[in-house]
Amino acid sequence: MSLAHGRSYLAIPGPSVMPDRVLQAMHRAAPNIYTGELHVLTDSLFPDLKALARSTQHCAMYISNGHGVWEASLTNVLSRGDAVLSLVVGRFGAGWADVAARLGADVEVMDFGMETDVDNARLQARLEADTEHRIKVITTVHVDTSTGVVNDIAAMRAAIDAAGHPALLMVDCIASLGCDRFEFDAWGVDVMLTASQKGLMTPPGMAFVYFSDRAAEARKSAGMVTPYWDWAPRDEAEQFYMNFGGTAPTHHLYGLRTALDMINEEGLEAVWARHETLARAVWAAVEAWGQGGSMRLNIRDAAKRSCAITSVGMASGEADRLRAWCEEKAGLILGIGLGRDDSSAWFRIGHMGHVNANMIMGALGTIEAGLTALQIPHGEGALGAAAAVIAEA
Ligand SMILES: *Cc1c(COP(=O)(O)O)cnc(C)c1O
């Protein structure tokens, strides 16, 4: 007998669960790309994408995954040899820094480890030491999907301003947009990038670069700009073709339209509040399990935890056994440990996008069953603690 039959829950931090409504919107014959409905639909995406990031400035759409817009965002503002300060708090920030170095930028990495966020005082001191203003851009993640940490982007902007430094602030929001609060204009962000398959609940294949008026100005002297990744013709271009540099991602556009409709119907503040409550339920459960075993939350300070993904540490081998049990016996797919020396001791839970209370309680109940079946020591009361968080909300 297997208890895994039924609808599985892909609880990895991206790609996330795709709503039936999104899938149904994509299930259609090929549309005409030259005229008609698809053009109206594409134009309608720009204001909603901007509202989602609380931006009134610029947005470019690409047929790409996140790695593609890592490259696009850098090539639109840099020339070879330009200095980049990369703030690293896990695997994804490090990956973006690596792309910058391979493009020919002069990259300096400030690494803050795998257990906390960027230290903005250290950032400010580094910028104050750069009296000649050599550093052109600062790259950072909003949320690092390997550790579950969220950076305080408003405080980062304040540190840059306090140092009186003109560098552009570039933020990776692939894991966080539509999950954790993000305010492009209010937080003084210059470039933000994201992709379709996480909080945006759409299959992988589309990605987005948001940029400020200042970044648009920097693009004019950037030596790395290439034809396909150039953001200028994609920024609400009159000509539909220019938005994609070729054939539009037709079915993704229908899916994305529906995903944005769903976010608008729920309301962005309510979407953020739902993610926060469900994340707190997960944390309450992990804390209870940790009272009687090895389980622990990677990010100790709750204020520094993302509402989209939680990274959990266990004893060596335990996380691998637990993940295998949940998937094979119960249809719950948990994320692997990323960027760890011993990945068998880590797992990640994605609670991003199309996720509700019964899915989270189901996932937590499944983990509890797995811990019991595998005789992994754990504290009592985890499900009650999670239920209490949900009940209070
Ligand atoms: C998922 C993710 C990426 C990579 O996106 P791909 O679409 O897999 O290229 C980059 N940064 C962060 C923060 C992510 O969560």
CSV table of C-alpha atoms and ligand atoms in Angstrom, one decimal:
chain,number,residue,atom,x,y,z
A,1,MET,CA,0.0,0.0,0.0
A,2,SER,CA,1.1,3.6,-0.7
A,3,LEU,CA,-0.4,6.7,0.8
A,4,ALA,CA,1.0,8.9,-2.0
A,5,HIS,CA,-1.9,8.5,-4.4
A,6,GLY,CA,-3.9,11.7,-4.8
A,7,ARG,CA,-2.8,15.2,-5.6
A,8,SER,CA,0.8,15.8,-4.6
A,9,TYR,CA,2.1,19.0,-3.2
A,10,LEU,CA,5.3,20.4,-4.7
A,11,ALA,CA,6.6,22.3,-1.7
A,12,ILE,CA,10.0,23.2,-3.2
A,13,PRO,CA,10.9,26.9,-3.4
A,14,GLY,CA,10.2,27.2,-7.1
A,15,PRO,CA,8.8,26.3,-9.5
A,16,SER,CA,5.8,26.6,-7.2
A,17,VAL,CA,2.3,25.2,-7.3
A,18,MET,CA,0.4,26.3,-10.4
A,19,PRO,CA,-3.2,27.2,-10.0
A,20,ASP,CA,-5.7,25.3,-12.1
A,21,ARG,CA,-7.0,28.7,-13.3
A,22,VAL,CA,-3.5,29.6,-14.7
A,23,LEU,CA,-3.2,26.2,-16.4
A,24,GLN,CA,-6.7,26.5,-17.9
A,25,ALA,CA,-6.0,30.0,-19.2
A,26,MET,CA,-3.0,28.5,-21.1
A,27,HIS,CA,-5.0,25.6,-22.5
A,28,ARG,CA,-5.9,27.1,-25.8
A,29,ALA,CA,-5.1,27.0,-29.5
A,30,ALA,CA,-2.2,29.1,-30.8
A,31,PRO,CA,-3.3,32.8,-31.0
A,32,ASN,CA,-2.4,35.2,-33.7
A,33,ILE,CA,0.7,37.1,-32.7
A,34,TYR,CA,0.4,39.9,-35.2
A,35,THR,CA,-2.8,41.6,-34.1
A,36,GLY,CA,-5.8,41.4,-31.8
A,37,GLU,CA,-6.3,40.0,-28.3
A,38,LEU,CA,-2.7,39.1,-27.5
A,39,HIS,CA,-1.6,42.7,-28.0
A,40,VAL,CA,-4.3,44.1,-25.7
A,41,LEU,CA,-3.5,41.4,-23.1
A,42,THR,CA,0.3,42.1,-23.2
A,43,ASP,CA,-0.2,45.8,-22.8
A,44,SER,CA,-2.4,45.2,-19.8
A,45,LEU,CA,0.4,43.3,-18.0
A,46,PHE,CA,2.7,46.3,-17.5
A,47,PRO,CA,0.6,48.3,-15.0
A,48,ASP,CA,-0.2,45.2,-13.0
A,49,LEU,CA,3.5,44.0,-12.9
A,50,LYS,CA,4.5,47.5,-11.8
A,51,ALA,CA,1.8,47.6,-9.1
A,52,LEU,CA,3.0,44.2,-7.8
A,53,ALA,CA,6.5,45.7,-7.2
A,54,ARG,CA,5.1,49.1,-6.0
A,55,SER,CA,6.9,50.8,-8.9
A,56,THR,CA,5.9,53.7,-11.2
A,57,GLN,CA,9.0,53.5,-13.3
A,58,HIS,CA,10.1,50.9,-15.9
A,59,CYS,CA,9.6,47.2,-16.6
A,60,ALA,CA,10.9,44.9,-19.3
A,61,MET,CA,9.6,41.4,-20.1
A,62,TYR,CA,11.8,38.6,-21.4
A,63,ILE,CA,11.5,35.0,-22.5
A,64,SER,CA,13.9,33.7,-20.0
A,65,ASN,CA,14.5,32.1,-16.6
A,66,GLY,CA,16.1,33.9,-13.7
A,67,HIS,CA,19.6,33.3,-14.8
A,68,GLY,CA,18.9,35.1,-18.0
A,69,VAL,CA,17.8,38.3,-16.2
A,70,TRP,CA,20.8,38.1,-13.9
A,71,GLU,CA,22.7,38.7,-17.1
A,72,ALA,CA,20.2,41.2,-18.6
A,73,SER,CA,20.2,43.4,-15.5
A,74,LEU,CA,24.0,43.6,-15.4
A,75,THR,CA,24.6,44.2,-19.1
A,76,ASN,CA,22.2,47.1,-19.2
A,77,VAL,CA,24.2,49.2,-16.7
A,78,LEU,CA,27.8,48.0,-16.9
A,79,SER,CA,30.9,48.2,-19.1
A,80,ARG,CA,33.7,45.7,-18.9
A,81,GLY,CA,36.0,46.5,-15.9
A,82,ASP,CA,33.3,48.4,-13.9
A,83,ALA,CA,33.4,47.7,-10.2
A,84,VAL,CA,30.6,45.7,-8.7
A,85,LEU,CA,30.0,45.2,-5.0
A,86,SER,CA,28.2,41.9,-4.5
A,87,LEU,CA,26.5,41.3,-1.1
A,88,VAL,CA,26.2,37.6,-0.6
A,89,VAL,CA,24.0,35.8,2.0
A,90,GLY,CA,23.8,32.4,0.3
A,91,ARG,CA,24.0,30.5,-2.9
A,92,PHE,CA,21.9,32.8,-5.1
A,93,GLY,CA,23.6,36.0,-4.3
A,94,ALA,CA,26.9,34.2,-5.0
A,95,GLY,CA,25.6,32.9,-8.4
A,96,TRP,CA,24.7,36.4,-9.5
A,97,ALA,CA,28.2,37.7,-8.5
A,98,ASP,CA,29.7,34.9,-10.5
A,99,VAL,CA,27.7,36.0,-13.6
A,100,ALA,CA,29.0,39.6,-13.2
A,101,ALA,CA,32.6,38.3,-12.9
A,102,ARG,CA,32.2,36.2,-16.1
A,103,LEU,CA,30.8,39.2,-18.0
A,104,GLY,CA,34.0,41.0,-17.3
A,105,ALA,CA,33.0,43.2,-14.3
A,106,ASP,CA,35.5,43.8,-11.5
A,107,VAL,CA,33.6,42.0,-8.7
A,108,GLU,CA,34.2,42.4,-5.0
A,109,VAL,CA,32.2,40.0,-2.9
A,110,MET,CA,31.2,40.8,0.7
A,111,ASP,CA,30.1,37.4,2.2
A,112,PHE,CA,27.9,37.5,5.3
A,113,GLY,CA,27.5,33.7,5.6
A,114,MET,CA,24.5,31.4,5.4
A,115,GLU,CA,22.7,32.3,8.6
A,116,THR,CA,22.0,36.0,8.6
A,117,ASP,CA,21.3,39.0,6.4
A,118,VAL,CA,23.6,41.8,5.0
A,119,ASP,CA,25.2,43.9,7.8
A,120,ASN,CA,24.3,47.4,6.5
A,121,ALA,CA,26.9,49.0,8.8
A,122,ARG,CA,29.6,47.1,7.1
A,123,LEU,CA,28.2,48.0,3.8
A,124,GLN,CA,28.1,51.7,4.7
A,125,ALA,CA,31.8,51.6,5.9
A,126,ARG,CA,32.9,49.9,2.7
A,127,LEU,CA,31.1,52.6,0.6
A,128,GLU,CA,32.6,55.4,2.7
A,129,ALA,CA,36.0,53.9,2.0
A,130,ASP,CA,35.3,54.1,-1.8
A,131,THR,CA,36.1,57.8,-1.9
A,132,GLU,CA,36.6,57.9,-5.6
A,133,HIS,CA,33.1,56.2,-6.2
A,134,ARG,CA,34.6,53.4,-8.3
A,135,ILE,CA,31.8,51.0,-7.3
A,136,LYS,CA,29.1,51.3,-10.0
A,137,VAL,CA,26.5,48.9,-8.8
A,138,ILE,CA,25.7,47.0,-5.6
A,139,THR,CA,24.0,43.6,-6.2
A,140,THR,CA,22.0,41.8,-3.5
A,141,VAL,CA,19.1,39.3,-3.1
A,142,HIS,CA,15.9,40.3,-1.4
A,143,VAL,CA,15.5,36.7,-0.3
A,144,ASP,CA,18.1,34.1,-0.6
A,145,THR,CA,16.3,30.8,-1.5
A,146,SER,CA,19.2,28.7,-0.1
A,147,THR,CA,19.0,30.1,3.4
A,148,GLY,CA,15.5,31.6,3.8
A,149,VAL,CA,16.9,35.0,4.8
A,150,VAL,CA,15.3,38.3,3.8
A,151,ASN,CA,17.4,41.4,3.5
A,152,ASP,CA,16.1,44.8,4.7
A,153,ILE,CA,16.3,46.7,1.4
A,154,ALA,CA,15.0,50.0,2.9
A,155,ALA,CA,17.8,49.9,5.5
A,156,MET,CA,20.3,49.1,2.7
A,157,ARG,CA,19.2,52.1,0.7
A,158,ALA,CA,19.6,54.2,3.9
A,159,ALA,CA,23.2,52.9,4.4
A,160,ILE,CA,24.1,53.8,0.8
A,161,ASP,CA,22.6,57.3,1.2
A,162,ALA,CA,24.3,57.8,4.5
A,163,ALA,CA,27.6,57.0,2.8
A,164,GLY,CA,26.7,59.6,0.1
A,165,HIS,CA,27.5,56.9,-2.5
A,166,PRO,CA,26.0,57.0,-6.1
A,167,ALA,CA,26.1,53.3,-6.9
A,168,LEU,CA,23.0,51.7,-8.3
A,169,LEU,CA,21.1,49.3,-6.0
A,170,MET,CA,20.2,46.1,-7.8
A,171,VAL,CA,18.0,43.5,-6.1
A,172,ASP,CA,17.1,39.9,-7.0
A,173,CYS,CA,13.4,39.3,-6.1
A,174,ILE,CA,12.9,36.0,-7.8
A,175,ALA,CA,11.9,34.2,-4.7
A,176,SER,CA,10.2,37.0,-2.9
A,177,LEU,CA,8.0,39.0,-5.3
A,178,GLY,CA,4.3,38.4,-4.5
A,179,CYS,CA,5.3,36.8,-1.2
A,180,ASP,CA,7.4,39.2,0.9
A,181,ARG,CA,6.6,42.9,1.0
A,182,PHE,CA,8.6,44.8,-1.6
A,183,GLU,CA,8.5,48.5,-2.4
A,184,PHE,CA,10.5,49.4,-5.5
A,185,ASP,CA,9.9,53.2,-5.4
A,186,ALA,CA,9.7,53.8,-1.7
A,187,TRP,CA,12.9,51.8,-1.0
A,188,GLY,CA,14.9,53.5,-3.7
A,189,VAL,CA,15.7,50.4,-5.7
A,190,ASP,CA,17.4,51.0,-9.1
A,191,VAL,CA,17.1,47.6,-10.7
A,192,MET,CA,15.0,44.6,-9.6
A,193,LEU,CA,14.7,41.3,-11.4
A,194,THR,CA,12.2,38.5,-11.0
A,195,ALA,CA,10.8,35.4,-12.8
A,196,SER,CA,7.5,33.8,-13.5
A,197,GLN,CA,7.7,30.5,-11.6
A,198,LYS,CA,7.7,31.4,-7.9
A,199,GLY,CA,5.3,34.0,-6.3
A,200,LEU,CA,3.9,34.7,-9.8
A,201,MET,CA,2.5,31.1,-10.0
A,202,THR,CA,3.2,30.8,-13.8
A,203,PRO,CA,5.4,28.1,-15.4
A,204,PRO,CA,9.1,28.9,-15.7
A,205,GLY,CA,10.0,30.7,-18.9
A,206,MET,CA,9.3,34.4,-18.4
A,207,ALA,CA,11.4,36.9,-16.5
A,208,PHE,CA,11.3,40.6,-15.7
A,209,VAL,CA,13.7,43.5,-15.1
A,210,TYR,CA,12.4,46.6,-13.4
A,211,PHE,CA,14.5,49.7,-13.6
A,212,SER,CA,14.5,53.2,-12.3
A,213,ASP,CA,14.9,56.5,-14.2
A,214,ARG,CA,18.5,56.6,-12.9
A,215,ALA,CA,19.2,53.1,-14.2
A,216,ALA,CA,17.7,54.0,-17.6
A,217,GLU,CA,20.2,56.9,-17.7
A,218,ALA,CA,23.1,54.5,-16.8
A,219,ARG,CA,22.0,52.2,-19.7
A,220,LYS,CA,23.0,55.0,-22.2
A,221,SER,CA,26.7,54.6,-21.5
A,222,ALA,CA,26.8,50.9,-20.7
A,223,GLY,CA,29.2,49.1,-22.9
A,224,MET,CA,27.9,45.6,-22.2
A,225,VAL,CA,24.4,46.1,-23.8
A,226,THR,CA,23.5,43.4,-26.3
A,227,PRO,CA,20.6,43.3,-28.8
A,228,TYR,CA,18.5,40.6,-27.3
A,229,TRP,CA,18.9,41.7,-23.6
A,230,ASP,CA,18.7,45.4,-24.2
A,231,TRP,CA,15.9,46.6,-22.0
A,232,ALA,CA,15.2,49.9,-23.8
A,233,PRO,CA,13.0,48.6,-26.6
A,234,ARG,CA,11.2,46.3,-24.2
A,235,ASP,CA,10.0,49.1,-21.9
A,236,GLU,CA,6.3,49.3,-22.8
A,237,ALA,CA,7.3,49.4,-26.5
A,238,GLU,CA,4.7,50.6,-28.9
A,239,GLN,CA,5.6,47.7,-31.1
A,240,PHE,CA,4.5,44.4,-29.5
A,241,TYR,CA,7.4,42.5,-31.1
A,242,MET,CA,9.9,44.6,-29.4
A,243,ASN,CA,8.7,43.4,-26.0
A,244,PHE,CA,10.2,40.0,-26.7
A,245,GLY,CA,12.7,40.5,-29.5
A,246,GLY,CA,10.9,37.9,-31.5
A,247,THR,CA,7.9,35.6,-31.1
A,248,ALA,CA,6.0,36.3,-27.9
A,249,PRO,CA,5.7,33.6,-25.2
A,250,THR,CA,2.0,33.3,-26.2
A,251,HIS,CA,0.7,30.9,-23.6
A,252,HIS,CA,2.8,32.2,-20.8
A,253,LEU,CA,1.1,35.6,-21.4
A,254,TYR,CA,-2.3,34.1,-20.8
A,255,GLY,CA,-1.2,32.3,-17.7
A,256,LEU,CA,0.5,35.4,-16.3
A,257,ARG,CA,-2.6,37.5,-17.0
A,258,THR,CA,-4.7,35.1,-14.9
A,259,ALA,CA,-2.1,34.9,-12.1
A,260,LEU,CA,-2.0,38.7,-11.9
A,261,ASP,CA,-5.8,38.7,-11.9
A,262,MET,CA,-5.8,36.3,-8.9
A,263,ILE,CA,-3.3,38.5,-7.0
A,264,ASN,CA,-5.4,41.6,-7.7
A,265,GLU,CA,-8.7,39.9,-6.6
A,266,GLU,CA,-7.1,38.8,-3.3
A,267,GLY,CA,-5.3,42.2,-2.9
A,268,LEU,CA,-1.5,42.5,-2.5
A,269,GLU,CA,-1.6,43.4,1.2
A,270,ALA,CA,-3.7,40.3,1.8
A,271,VAL,CA,-1.4,38.2,-0.3
A,272,TRP,CA,1.6,39.3,1.8
A,273,ALA,CA,-0.4,38.7,5.0
A,274,ARG,CA,-1.4,35.2,3.9
A,275,HIS,CA,2.3,34.3,3.2
A,276,GLU,CA,3.3,35.7,6.6
A,277,THR,CA,0.7,33.7,8.5
A,278,LEU,CA,1.5,30.5,6.7
A,279,ALA,CA,5.3,31.1,7.2
A,280,ARG,CA,4.7,31.7,10.9
A,281,ALA,CA,2.8,28.4,11.1
A,282,VAL,CA,5.7,26.5,9.6
A,283,TRP,CA,8.2,28.2,12.0
A,284,ALA,CA,6.0,27.4,15.0
A,285,ALA,CA,6.0,23.7,14.0
A,286,VAL,CA,9.8,23.5,13.4
A,287,GLU,CA,10.5,25.2,16.7
A,288,ALA,CA,8.3,22.6,18.5
A,289,TRP,CA,10.0,19.7,16.7
A,290,GLY,CA,13.3,21.1,17.7
A,291,GLN,CA,12.5,21.0,21.4
A,292,GLY,CA,13.1,17.2,21.3
A,293,GLY,CA,15.6,16.6,18.5
A,294,SER,CA,18.0,18.0,16.0
A,295,MET,CA,15.6,20.1,13.9
A,296,ARG,CA,16.3,23.9,13.8
A,297,LEU,CA,15.4,26.9,11.7
A,298,ASN,CA,18.4,28.2,9.8
A,299,ILE,CA,17.6,31.9,10.4
A,300,ARG,CA,17.4,32.4,14.2
A,301,ASP,CA,15.9,35.9,14.1
A,302,ALA,CA,12.3,35.7,13.0
A,303,ALA,CA,12.4,39.2,11.7
A,304,LYS,CA,15.0,38.1,9.2
A,305,ARG,CA,13.1,35.1,7.8
A,306,SER,CA,11.5,35.2,4.4
A,307,CYS,CA,7.7,34.4,4.2
A,308,ALA,CA,8.3,32.5,1.0
A,309,ILE,CA,10.8,29.7,1.9
A,310,THR,CA,12.1,28.2,5.1
A,311,SER,CA,15.4,26.4,5.4
A,312,VAL,CA,15.6,23.7,8.1
A,313,GLY,CA,18.7,21.9,9.5
A,314,MET,CA,18.8,18.4,11.0
A,315,ALA,CA,21.4,15.8,11.9
A,316,SER,CA,23.5,14.5,9.0
A,317,GLY,CA,21.4,12.1,6.8
A,318,GLU,CA,18.1,12.9,8.6
A,319,ALA,CA,16.8,15.4,6.1
A,320,ASP,CA,17.5,13.1,3.1
A,321,ARG,CA,15.6,10.3,4.8
A,322,LEU,CA,12.7,12.6,5.7
A,323,ARG,CA,12.4,14.0,2.2
A,324,ALA,CA,12.4,10.6,0.7
A,325,TRP,CA,9.7,9.3,3.0
A,326,CYS,CA,7.5,12.3,2.5
A,327,GLU,CA,7.7,12.0,-1.3
A,328,GLU,CA,7.4,8.2,-1.6
A,329,LYS,CA,4.9,7.5,1.1
A,330,ALA,CA,2.8,10.7,1.2
A,331,GLY,CA,3.1,12.8,-2.0
A,332,LEU,CA,4.8,15.7,-0.4
A,333,ILE,CA,7.9,17.0,-2.3
A,334,LEU,CA,10.3,19.0,-0.1
A,335,GLY,CA,13.2,21.1,-1.4
A,336,ILE,CA,16.8,19.8,-1.1
A,337,GLY,CA,19.5,21.6,0.9
A,338,LEU,CA,21.3,24.0,-1.4
A,339,GLY,CA,24.8,25.5,-0.9
A,340,ARG,CA,25.6,23.3,2.1
A,341,ASP,CA,28.7,21.2,2.9
A,342,ASP,CA,26.4,18.4,4.0
A,343,SER,CA,23.2,18.7,2.0
A,344,SER,CA,21.8,15.5,3.7
A,345,ALA,CA,21.3,17.5,6.8
A,346,TRP,CA,19.1,20.2,5.3
A,347,PHE,CA,15.7,20.6,3.6
A,348,ARG,CA,13.7,23.6,2.5
A,349,ILE,CA,9.9,24.1,2.4
A,350,GLY,CA,8.6,26.4,-0.3
A,351,HIS,CA,5.4,28.2,1.0
A,352,MET,CA,5.2,30.7,-2.0
A,353,GLY,CA,2.4,31.6,-4.3
A,354,HIS,CA,-0.7,29.4,-4.6
A,355,VAL,CA,-0.6,28.0,-1.0
A,356,ASN,CA,-3.3,27.9,1.6
A,357,ALA,CA,-3.7,26.9,5.2
A,358,ASN,CA,-4.9,23.3,4.5
A,359,MET,CA,-1.9,22.7,2.2
A,360,ILE,CA,0.5,23.9,4.9
A,361,MET,CA,-1.2,21.9,7.7
A,362,GLY,CA,-1.1,18.9,5.4
A,363,ALA,CA,2.6,19.4,4.7
A,364,LEU,CA,3.4,19.8,8.4
A,365,GLY,CA,1.3,16.8,9.3
A,366,THR,CA,3.1,14.7,6.7
A,367,ILE,CA,6.5,15.8,8.1
A,368,GLU,CA,5.3,14.8,11.6
A,369,ALA,CA,4.3,11.4,10.3
A,370,GLY,CA,7.6,11.0,8.5
A,371,LEU,CA,9.6,11.9,11.7
A,372,THR,CA,7.6,9.3,13.6
A,373,ALA,CA,7.8,6.6,11.0
A,374,LEU,CA,11.6,7.1,10.7
A,375,GLN,CA,12.0,7.2,14.5
A,376,ILE,CA,13.8,10.6,14.2
A,377,PRO,CA,13.6,12.2,17.6
A,378,HIS,CA,11.4,15.3,17.7
A,379,GLY,CA,9.5,17.5,20.1
A,380,GLU,CA,5.8,17.2,20.6
A,381,GLY,CA,3.0,19.7,19.8
A,382,ALA,CA,4.2,21.0,16.4
A,383,LEU,CA,0.8,20.6,14.7
A,384,GLY,CA,-1.0,22.3,17.6
A,385,ALA,CA,1.4,25.2,17.5
A,386,ALA,CA,1.0,25.6,13.8
A,387,ALA,CA,-2.8,25.4,14.0
A,388,ALA,CA,-2.8,28.0,16.8
A,389,VAL,CA,-1.0,30.5,14.5
A,390,ILE,CA,-3.6,29.9,11.8
A,391,ALA,CA,-6.5,30.1,14.2
A,392,GLU,CA,-5.3,33.4,15.6
A,393,ALA,CA,-5.1,34.9,12.2
B,1,LIG,C1,15.1,30.6,-8.2
B,1,LIG,C2,16.0,31.7,-8.0
B,1,LIG,C3,17.0,32.1,-9.0
B,1,LIG,C4,17.2,31.3,-10.2
B,1,LIG,O1,16.1,31.4,-11.1
B,1,LIG,P1,16.1,30.4,-12.4
B,1,LIG,O2,14.8,30.7,-13.0
B,1,LIG,O3,16.2,29.0,-11.9
B,1,LIG,O4,17.2,30.8,-13.2
B,1,LIG,C5,17.8,33.2,-8.7
B,1,LIG,N1,17.7,33.9,-7.6
B,1,LIG,C6,16.8,33.6,-6.6
B,1,LIG,C7,16.7,34.4,-5.4
B,1,LIG,C8,15.9,32.5,-6.8
B,1,LIG,O5,15.1,32.1,-5.8
